Amino acid sequence: MEGFVETIDSALQTADYGSLAAVFSYGPSSWHSLGQGEQRSLASYLIETAVGSPTFLPRAFSSTQVRNVFLETLKHLPATPVEGAADNKLRQMLFDYNVNEEGDYSAAAGVLSGMRMHDDRDSVYYFSAAEKCDVYVKIAECFLEEDMIAESDAAVGRAGSVVESIENADQHAALILRYKSTYARVLDSNRKFLQAASRYHDLSQSSGDLIRAEDLLTMLGRAATCAILAPSGPQRHRVLGHISRDPRLDQLRGLSDFETHATILTKMYGGQILRKEELVGFEASLQPHQRAIMGDGLTIMERGVVEHNMLAVSGIYRSIYVDELALVLGVGNEKAEKIVATMILDGSLEGSIDQVENLVLFHSNDSPNGAWDRAISSFCMELNRVTDGVRSIET
C-alpha cells in the first residue's frame, strides 16, 4: 500500500501518466494485488490528492490513460464520504472537460450521473433542490445531444421530481426555464407531439430578459410544428386554436425553418383541406425523429395530414366514393378505406363504409347547412387573415 502511495505522489508531481496508469491497471503488481478495503482507500487517496493538486488537473485530462484511471477509481470508492467531496468535484471537472474539450456528451452525462447528492444539510454531499435539478437537467441535455431519448427522459423525470421543491424560485428562474425547455424537447423527441406543442407554446410566452425574442419565436415555431404533427382530435384542435390566436404567428413567415407553418396551421385549424404541394416546405423543415415512418407506411406528417383532411372532408360531404376520397387524401384506394375504418373504430370519425357501393358515409348531428356554414366560416377566417396582412404591409 505504501509503495503505491509513493508512486501516486511522484506521478502527480511529475505528471507521469504512464506510472499512474500502471498502478491502476490489471497487472500482477497493480492495485488489484490489494484487498478490496485497501483498493477503496487507494482510490480515495488518488482522487483527494489529484483534486487538491494545484497543477495536475485539469491538464491531465488530455491523457486518455488518466481519464480511464479516474473513471475506474470512481467505481471503487468507500461508502464513507471522501474528504471535501473530492469525488463530486472530480466528476464536475470531468463533465466540463468532456463537454467543452471532447464534445462527448454521453460520457459527460455518464460521469455526472454518479454524483452523490444527499438531503442531509450536515453532509459534505448536501445538494439543495435547485442544485439537484441543475445536475439532472445537465444530464438530460447531454443525452439529448446524443439522441439517447430514454436516458434523457429518465433524467428530466428526476429533475421534475425536485423542481417543485426549489426554494426562492424567482432566483432560479433561468434553471426552471432550462428544465421546461428540456422537458419539451424530450416530449418532442418521444413523439408526444400534443404535450410538446403545449409546452413549447407556454415557453414562447415567457416574459423577462431570460429568453431572447428570437428564441421565443423559435419556441412558437416548434409549438406549431408539434401541433401540426399531433394526432387529430379535440385536444389537437384546442392547441391549434391557442397557437393560431397568437399575435406573433405571422412572424414565423420570416424564419426559414418555419416560413410555411402559419399558413398550414391556420388552414388546419379552420378545417380546410391541405394539398400536397403546400406541405413541401413544412416537410423539409422537420427533424429526423419527426420524419419517422409509422406502421401503416405513412410518415408522421402524412398520417397527421391525412387524418386532418379526412375530418375536413367529413365536414363538407355527407358521403363520398372511396376512389374520390383517395384522390383528395393522396393515397391509394385500399389505404384510404383502411384509414377511414381505423378512424371510425378509434372514435375520431363518425361514419360508416358501404363496401357494396364503395361509398363512405359520414354521420353528423349538424343541420343540413352545417357543412356549408363551416366552409363559409373557414373562408372568412382566411380572408380576414389576408386582409390583416395587407393592412400591416400598408402601414
Short mmCIF file of C-alpha atoms in Angstrom, two decimals:
data_model
loop_
_atom_site.label_atom_id
_atom_site.label_comp_id
_atom_site.label_asym_id
_atom_site.label_seq_id
_atom_site.Cartn_x
_atom_site.Cartn_y
_atom_site.Cartn_z
CA MET A 1 0.00 0.00 0.00
CA GLU A 2 2.74 2.48 0.96
CA GLY A 3 4.62 1.76 -2.25
CA PHE A 4 1.53 2.58 -4.31
CA VAL A 5 1.04 5.82 -2.37
CA GLU A 6 4.62 6.88 -3.09
CA THR A 7 4.19 6.09 -6.78
CA ILE A 8 0.97 8.13 -6.90
CA ASP A 9 2.60 11.11 -5.18
CA SER A 10 5.56 11.02 -7.59
CA ALA A 11 3.34 10.62 -10.66
CA LEU A 12 1.16 13.57 -9.67
CA GLN A 13 4.19 15.80 -9.08
CA THR A 14 5.91 14.89 -12.35
CA ALA A 15 2.78 14.36 -14.49
CA ASP A 16 3.92 10.78 -15.13
CA TYR A 17 0.70 9.48 -16.62
CA GLY A 18 2.14 6.09 -17.55
CA SER A 19 3.19 5.24 -13.98
CA LEU A 20 -0.19 6.31 -12.68
CA ALA A 21 -1.95 4.11 -15.22
CA ALA A 22 0.31 1.19 -14.30
CA VAL A 23 -0.75 1.38 -10.64
CA PHE A 24 -4.43 1.13 -11.54
CA SER A 25 -4.08 -1.44 -14.31
CA TYR A 26 -4.84 -5.14 -14.14
CA GLY A 27 -1.21 -6.33 -13.96
CA PRO A 28 0.18 -8.59 -11.19
CA SER A 29 1.93 -5.65 -9.49
CA SER A 30 -1.05 -3.30 -9.72
CA TRP A 31 -3.57 -2.27 -7.09
CA HIS A 32 -5.51 -5.47 -7.77
CA SER A 33 -2.98 -7.25 -5.58
CA LEU A 34 -4.57 -5.42 -2.63
CA GLY A 35 -7.70 -6.32 -0.73
CA GLN A 36 -10.97 -4.53 -1.52
CA GLY A 37 -10.71 -2.29 1.54
CA GLU A 38 -7.23 -1.13 0.59
CA GLN A 39 -8.30 -0.63 -3.02
CA ARG A 40 -11.06 1.71 -1.87
CA SER A 41 -8.63 3.60 0.36
CA LEU A 42 -6.15 3.95 -2.51
CA ALA A 43 -8.87 5.15 -4.90
CA SER A 44 -9.96 7.72 -2.34
CA TYR A 45 -6.36 8.85 -1.79
CA LEU A 46 -5.73 9.33 -5.51
CA ILE A 47 -8.86 11.40 -6.02
CA GLU A 48 -8.34 13.57 -2.92
CA THR A 49 -4.70 14.22 -3.83
CA ALA A 50 -5.32 14.87 -7.54
CA VAL A 51 -8.21 17.26 -6.89
CA GLY A 52 -6.17 19.03 -4.23
CA SER A 53 -3.16 19.45 -6.52
CA PRO A 54 -2.88 22.98 -7.92
CA THR A 55 -1.21 21.85 -11.17
CA PHE A 56 -2.24 18.28 -12.03
CA LEU A 57 -5.85 18.89 -13.08
CA PRO A 58 -7.47 19.62 -15.44
CA ARG A 59 -4.38 19.45 -17.67
CA ALA A 60 -4.02 15.70 -17.05
CA PHE A 61 -7.43 15.06 -18.62
CA SER A 62 -5.74 15.36 -22.03
CA SER A 63 -4.41 11.85 -21.35
CA THR A 64 -6.89 9.08 -22.09
CA GLN A 65 -4.94 6.92 -19.64
CA VAL A 66 -5.59 9.37 -16.81
CA ARG A 67 -9.26 9.76 -17.63
CA ASN A 68 -9.66 5.98 -17.60
CA VAL A 69 -7.86 5.78 -14.24
CA PHE A 70 -10.27 8.26 -12.72
CA LEU A 71 -13.32 6.53 -14.17
CA GLU A 72 -12.08 3.25 -12.69
CA THR A 73 -11.27 4.64 -9.26
CA LEU A 74 -14.62 6.43 -9.04
CA LYS A 75 -16.20 2.95 -9.14
CA HIS A 76 -14.19 1.75 -6.12
CA LEU A 77 -14.72 4.48 -3.53
CA PRO A 78 -15.68 3.68 0.06
CA ALA A 79 -19.26 4.26 1.17
CA THR A 80 -18.00 6.84 3.66
CA PRO A 81 -17.52 10.42 2.40
CA VAL A 82 -14.35 11.34 0.54
CA GLU A 83 -12.68 14.33 2.15
CA GLY A 84 -14.13 17.57 0.87
CA ALA A 85 -16.44 15.64 -1.50
CA ALA A 86 -13.44 15.42 -3.83
CA ASP A 87 -15.15 12.72 -5.90
CA ASN A 88 -18.03 15.08 -6.76
CA LYS A 89 -15.55 17.82 -7.64
CA LEU A 90 -13.71 15.39 -9.92
CA ARG A 91 -16.96 14.35 -11.62
CA GLN A 92 -17.80 18.01 -12.29
CA MET A 93 -14.32 18.61 -13.74
CA LEU A 94 -14.58 15.52 -15.95
CA PHE A 95 -18.04 16.62 -17.07
CA ASP A 96 -16.77 20.07 -18.08
CA TYR A 97 -13.82 18.56 -19.95
CA ASN A 98 -15.94 16.04 -21.85
CA VAL A 99 -18.42 18.74 -22.90
CA ASN A 100 -16.06 21.60 -23.66
CA GLU A 101 -12.98 19.79 -24.97
CA GLU A 102 -14.13 16.39 -26.25
CA GLY A 103 -17.74 17.07 -27.20
CA ASP A 104 -18.50 13.64 -25.76
CA TYR A 105 -21.93 14.28 -24.29
CA SER A 106 -22.80 10.70 -23.40
CA ALA A 107 -19.55 10.33 -21.42
CA ALA A 108 -20.23 13.66 -19.73
CA ALA A 109 -23.74 12.58 -18.75
CA GLY A 110 -22.45 9.23 -17.52
CA VAL A 111 -19.87 10.70 -15.19
CA LEU A 112 -22.29 13.30 -13.83
CA SER A 113 -24.92 10.63 -13.18
CA GLY A 114 -22.71 9.24 -10.39
CA MET A 115 -22.80 12.43 -8.30
CA ARG A 116 -23.51 11.73 -4.64
CA MET A 117 -26.35 14.06 -3.62
CA HIS A 118 -27.74 13.92 -0.09
CA ASP A 119 -30.63 15.70 1.63
CA ASP A 120 -28.80 15.95 4.97
CA ARG A 121 -27.60 19.53 5.32
CA ASP A 122 -24.69 18.40 7.50
CA SER A 123 -23.34 16.07 4.80
CA VAL A 124 -20.45 17.12 2.56
CA TYR A 125 -22.67 15.79 -0.24
CA TYR A 126 -25.63 18.01 0.58
CA PHE A 127 -27.41 19.33 -2.53
CA SER A 128 -30.34 21.74 -2.47
CA ALA A 129 -33.36 21.05 -4.70
CA ALA A 130 -32.07 23.66 -7.19
CA GLU A 131 -28.60 22.06 -7.28
CA LYS A 132 -30.10 18.60 -7.85
CA CYS A 133 -32.34 19.95 -10.59
CA ASP A 134 -29.35 21.57 -12.29
CA VAL A 135 -27.45 18.25 -12.31
CA TYR A 136 -30.42 16.31 -13.70
CA VAL A 137 -31.09 18.92 -16.39
CA LYS A 138 -27.43 18.87 -17.47
CA ILE A 139 -27.61 15.09 -17.76
CA ALA A 140 -30.82 15.26 -19.78
CA GLU A 141 -29.40 17.95 -22.08
CA CYS A 142 -26.30 15.84 -22.77
CA PHE A 143 -28.29 12.71 -23.53
CA LEU A 144 -30.49 14.73 -25.90
CA GLU A 145 -27.37 15.83 -27.78
CA GLU A 146 -26.65 12.14 -28.43
CA ASP A 147 -30.30 11.29 -29.25
CA MET A 148 -30.39 8.98 -26.23
CA ILE A 149 -34.07 9.63 -25.64
CA ALA A 150 -34.84 7.03 -22.96
CA GLU A 151 -31.92 8.22 -20.84
CA SER A 152 -32.85 11.90 -21.27
CA ASP A 153 -36.46 11.08 -20.39
CA ALA A 154 -35.35 9.43 -17.15
CA ALA A 155 -33.09 12.35 -16.23
CA VAL A 156 -35.69 15.03 -16.93
CA GLY A 157 -38.17 12.97 -14.91
CA ARG A 158 -35.82 13.13 -11.92
CA ALA A 159 -35.49 16.89 -12.46
CA GLY A 160 -39.28 17.16 -12.43
CA SER A 161 -39.42 15.36 -9.09
CA VAL A 162 -37.40 18.13 -7.40
CA VAL A 163 -38.22 21.26 -9.39
CA GLU A 164 -41.35 21.99 -7.34
CA SER A 165 -39.25 21.89 -4.16
CA ILE A 166 -36.92 24.68 -5.27
CA GLU A 167 -36.91 27.47 -2.70
CA ASN A 168 -36.91 31.09 -3.90
CA ALA A 169 -38.00 30.02 -7.37
CA ASP A 170 -37.63 33.59 -8.69
CA GLN A 171 -33.89 33.40 -8.06
CA HIS A 172 -33.70 30.20 -10.10
CA ALA A 173 -35.92 31.29 -13.00
CA ALA A 174 -33.21 30.52 -15.59
CA LEU A 175 -32.81 26.96 -14.28
CA ILE A 176 -36.56 26.37 -14.26
CA LEU A 177 -36.79 27.62 -17.85
CA ARG A 178 -33.98 25.23 -18.83
CA TYR A 179 -35.90 22.40 -17.23
CA LYS A 180 -39.12 23.33 -19.04
CA SER A 181 -37.29 23.65 -22.37
CA THR A 182 -35.55 20.30 -21.90
CA TYR A 183 -38.82 18.65 -20.92
CA ALA A 184 -40.50 20.00 -24.07
CA ARG A 185 -37.61 18.70 -26.22
CA VAL A 186 -37.85 15.27 -24.59
CA LEU A 187 -41.61 15.13 -25.26
CA ASP A 188 -40.94 16.18 -28.86
CA SER A 189 -38.21 13.54 -29.28
CA ASN A 190 -40.55 10.92 -27.81
CA ARG A 191 -43.13 11.96 -30.44
CA LYS A 192 -45.57 13.09 -27.78
CA PHE A 193 -46.34 16.00 -30.04
CA LEU A 194 -49.52 17.24 -28.40
CA GLN A 195 -47.89 17.67 -24.98
CA ALA A 196 -44.75 19.10 -26.58
CA ALA A 197 -46.78 21.68 -28.50
CA SER A 198 -48.41 22.93 -25.30
CA ARG A 199 -45.05 23.09 -23.51
CA TYR A 200 -43.34 24.93 -26.37
CA HIS A 201 -46.20 27.41 -26.63
CA ASP A 202 -46.08 28.14 -22.89
CA LEU A 203 -42.33 28.70 -23.17
CA SER A 204 -42.80 31.00 -26.16
CA GLN A 205 -44.91 33.27 -23.96
CA SER A 206 -42.26 33.63 -21.25
CA SER A 207 -41.64 37.16 -20.08
CA GLY A 208 -38.50 38.86 -18.83
CA ASP A 209 -34.98 39.04 -20.17
CA LEU A 210 -34.02 35.38 -19.73
CA ILE A 211 -35.01 34.35 -23.26
CA ARG A 212 -34.32 36.45 -26.35
CA ALA A 213 -37.24 37.45 -28.57
CA GLU A 214 -35.81 35.34 -31.43
CA ASP A 215 -35.70 32.27 -29.19
CA LEU A 216 -39.28 32.88 -28.08
CA LEU A 217 -40.31 32.94 -31.73
CA THR A 218 -38.40 29.71 -32.34
CA MET A 219 -40.34 28.13 -29.46
CA LEU A 220 -43.56 29.27 -31.12
CA GLY A 221 -42.41 27.67 -34.38
CA ARG A 222 -41.68 24.40 -32.59
CA ALA A 223 -45.11 24.57 -30.97
CA ALA A 224 -46.68 24.95 -34.41
CA THR A 225 -44.63 22.03 -35.78
CA CYS A 226 -45.70 19.69 -32.99
CA ALA A 227 -49.34 20.78 -33.13
CA ILE A 228 -49.47 20.03 -36.87
CA LEU A 229 -47.86 16.61 -36.31
CA ALA A 230 -50.06 15.67 -33.33
CA PRO A 231 -52.82 13.08 -33.72
CA SER A 232 -56.17 14.51 -34.75
CA GLY A 233 -58.85 15.05 -32.16
CA PRO A 234 -60.43 17.69 -29.89
CA GLN A 235 -57.25 18.24 -27.90
CA ARG A 236 -55.20 18.99 -31.00
CA HIS A 237 -57.94 21.32 -32.24
CA ARG A 238 -57.79 23.20 -28.94
CA VAL A 239 -53.99 23.53 -29.10
CA LEU A 240 -54.18 24.64 -32.74
CA GLY A 241 -56.67 27.28 -31.64
CA HIS A 242 -54.37 28.64 -28.92
CA ILE A 243 -51.45 28.90 -31.33
CA SER A 244 -53.50 30.31 -34.22
CA ARG A 245 -54.63 33.18 -31.98
CA ASP A 246 -51.06 34.07 -31.04
CA PRO A 247 -50.42 37.55 -32.49
CA ARG A 248 -46.84 36.58 -33.40
CA LEU A 249 -47.86 33.69 -35.64
CA ASP A 250 -47.38 35.59 -38.91
CA GLN A 251 -43.82 36.47 -37.83
CA LEU A 252 -42.90 32.83 -38.41
CA ARG A 253 -43.04 33.54 -42.15
CA GLY A 254 -39.78 35.43 -41.74
CA LEU A 255 -37.94 32.40 -40.31
CA SER A 256 -36.59 29.92 -42.86
CA ASP A 257 -37.35 26.91 -40.65
CA PHE A 258 -40.96 27.93 -40.07
CA GLU A 259 -41.99 30.03 -43.08
CA THR A 260 -44.87 27.72 -44.09
CA HIS A 261 -46.13 26.93 -40.59
CA ALA A 262 -48.55 29.82 -40.14
CA THR A 263 -50.43 29.01 -43.34
CA ILE A 264 -50.64 25.27 -42.65
CA LEU A 265 -51.65 25.71 -39.02
CA THR A 266 -54.31 28.28 -39.85
CA LYS A 267 -55.79 26.08 -42.57
CA MET A 268 -55.69 23.07 -40.31
CA TYR A 269 -57.48 24.91 -37.50
CA GLY A 270 -60.02 26.23 -39.99
CA GLY A 271 -60.81 22.71 -41.20
CA GLN A 272 -59.56 23.35 -44.74
CA ILE A 273 -58.13 20.59 -46.91
CA LEU A 274 -54.34 20.67 -47.19
CA ARG A 275 -52.81 19.97 -50.60
CA LYS A 276 -49.59 18.02 -51.00
CA GLU A 277 -47.76 20.89 -52.70
CA GLU A 278 -48.44 23.12 -49.69
CA LEU A 279 -46.54 20.74 -47.41
CA VAL A 280 -43.19 20.56 -49.25
CA GLY A 281 -41.57 23.37 -47.25
CA PHE A 282 -43.01 22.13 -43.99
CA GLU A 283 -41.73 18.60 -44.54
CA ALA A 284 -38.25 19.90 -45.39
CA SER A 285 -38.10 21.70 -42.02
CA LEU A 286 -38.76 18.59 -39.92
CA GLN A 287 -36.16 16.97 -37.67
CA PRO A 288 -35.18 13.30 -38.24
CA HIS A 289 -37.34 11.99 -35.41
CA GLN A 290 -40.31 13.85 -36.89
CA ARG A 291 -39.89 12.09 -40.24
CA ALA A 292 -40.30 8.54 -38.93
CA ILE A 293 -42.38 6.10 -40.96
CA MET A 294 -45.21 4.58 -38.94
CA GLY A 295 -46.62 1.07 -39.04
CA ASP A 296 -49.11 1.95 -41.76
CA GLY A 297 -46.35 3.02 -44.14
CA LEU A 298 -47.08 6.74 -43.76
CA THR A 299 -44.73 9.27 -42.22
CA ILE A 300 -45.89 11.09 -39.09
CA MET A 301 -46.65 14.17 -41.17
CA GLU A 302 -48.51 12.22 -43.84
CA ARG A 303 -50.66 10.46 -41.30
CA GLY A 304 -51.45 13.69 -39.45
CA VAL A 305 -52.38 15.48 -42.67
CA VAL A 306 -54.39 12.54 -43.99
CA GLU A 307 -56.39 12.36 -40.75
CA HIS A 308 -56.94 16.11 -40.85
CA ASN A 309 -58.06 16.02 -44.49
CA MET A 310 -60.39 13.15 -43.68
CA LEU A 311 -62.09 15.20 -40.99
CA ALA A 312 -62.18 18.21 -43.33
CA VAL A 313 -63.90 16.07 -46.00
CA SER A 314 -66.40 14.79 -43.43
CA GLY A 315 -67.30 18.39 -42.65
CA ILE A 316 -68.05 19.16 -46.29
CA TYR A 317 -69.61 15.96 -47.66
CA ARG A 318 -72.35 13.67 -46.43
CA SER A 319 -70.87 10.84 -48.49
CA ILE A 320 -68.04 10.30 -50.92
CA TYR A 321 -66.84 7.44 -53.10
CA VAL A 322 -63.66 5.76 -51.89
CA ASP A 323 -61.79 6.44 -55.15
CA GLU A 324 -62.64 10.16 -54.95
CA LEU A 325 -61.62 10.24 -51.29
CA ALA A 326 -58.32 8.57 -52.17
CA LEU A 327 -57.60 11.35 -54.70
CA VAL A 328 -58.26 14.01 -52.06
CA LEU A 329 -56.07 12.25 -49.50
CA GLY A 330 -53.31 11.48 -51.99
CA VAL A 331 -53.22 7.76 -51.19
CA GLY A 332 -54.37 4.56 -52.84
CA ASN A 333 -57.97 3.34 -52.62
CA GLU A 334 -57.14 0.47 -50.28
CA LYS A 335 -55.19 2.69 -47.91
CA ALA A 336 -57.93 5.34 -47.96
CA GLU A 337 -60.51 2.75 -46.95
CA LYS A 338 -58.23 1.41 -44.22
CA ILE A 339 -57.65 4.91 -42.82
CA VAL A 340 -61.41 5.56 -42.72
CA ALA A 341 -62.03 2.25 -40.96
CA THR A 342 -59.31 2.94 -38.38
CA MET A 343 -60.61 6.43 -37.62
CA ILE A 344 -64.17 5.15 -37.26
CA LEU A 345 -63.04 2.38 -34.90
CA ASP A 346 -60.98 4.69 -32.67
CA GLY A 347 -63.85 7.18 -32.48
CA SER A 348 -62.10 10.09 -34.20
CA LEU A 349 -64.53 9.93 -37.15
CA GLU A 350 -68.27 9.31 -37.16
CA GLY A 351 -69.27 7.38 -40.22
CA SER A 352 -69.58 4.02 -41.93
CA ILE A 353 -68.40 2.30 -45.10
CA ASP A 354 -70.75 0.84 -47.68
CA GLN A 355 -68.44 -1.68 -49.34
CA VAL A 356 -71.08 -2.71 -51.86
CA GLU A 357 -71.39 0.81 -53.24
CA ASN A 358 -67.73 1.60 -52.40
CA LEU A 359 -69.02 4.63 -50.54
CA VAL A 360 -68.03 6.35 -47.28
CA LEU A 361 -70.97 7.77 -45.33
CA PHE A 362 -70.35 10.48 -42.76
CA HIS A 363 -72.63 10.71 -39.73
CA SER A 364 -73.18 14.13 -38.24
CA ASN A 365 -75.62 15.86 -35.95
CA ASP A 366 -75.24 19.10 -37.89
CA SER A 367 -78.14 20.71 -39.67
CA PRO A 368 -78.23 20.25 -43.48
CA ASN A 369 -76.49 23.59 -43.84
CA GLY A 370 -73.85 22.84 -41.16
CA ALA A 371 -71.10 21.87 -43.57
CA TRP A 372 -71.81 24.91 -45.72
CA ASP A 373 -71.65 27.13 -42.62
CA ARG A 374 -68.28 25.68 -41.63
CA ALA A 375 -66.91 26.15 -45.13
CA ILE A 376 -68.04 29.81 -45.13
CA SER A 377 -66.55 30.35 -41.66
CA SER A 378 -63.26 28.86 -42.78
CA PHE A 379 -63.20 31.09 -45.87
CA CYS A 380 -63.97 34.19 -43.79
CA MET A 381 -61.20 33.35 -41.33
CA GLU A 382 -58.68 33.04 -44.13
CA LEU A 383 -59.93 36.24 -45.78
CA ASN A 384 -59.58 38.17 -42.51
CA ARG A 385 -56.03 36.91 -42.09
CA VAL A 386 -55.07 38.01 -45.60
CA THR A 387 -56.74 41.39 -45.09
CA ASP A 388 -54.88 41.96 -41.83
CA GLY A 389 -51.62 41.03 -43.56
CA VAL A 390 -52.23 43.56 -46.36
CA ARG A 391 -53.07 46.29 -43.82
CA SER A 392 -49.89 45.62 -41.84
CA ILE A 393 -47.82 45.97 -45.04
CA GLU A 394 -49.57 49.24 -45.97
CA THR A 395 -48.92 50.72 -42.52
#
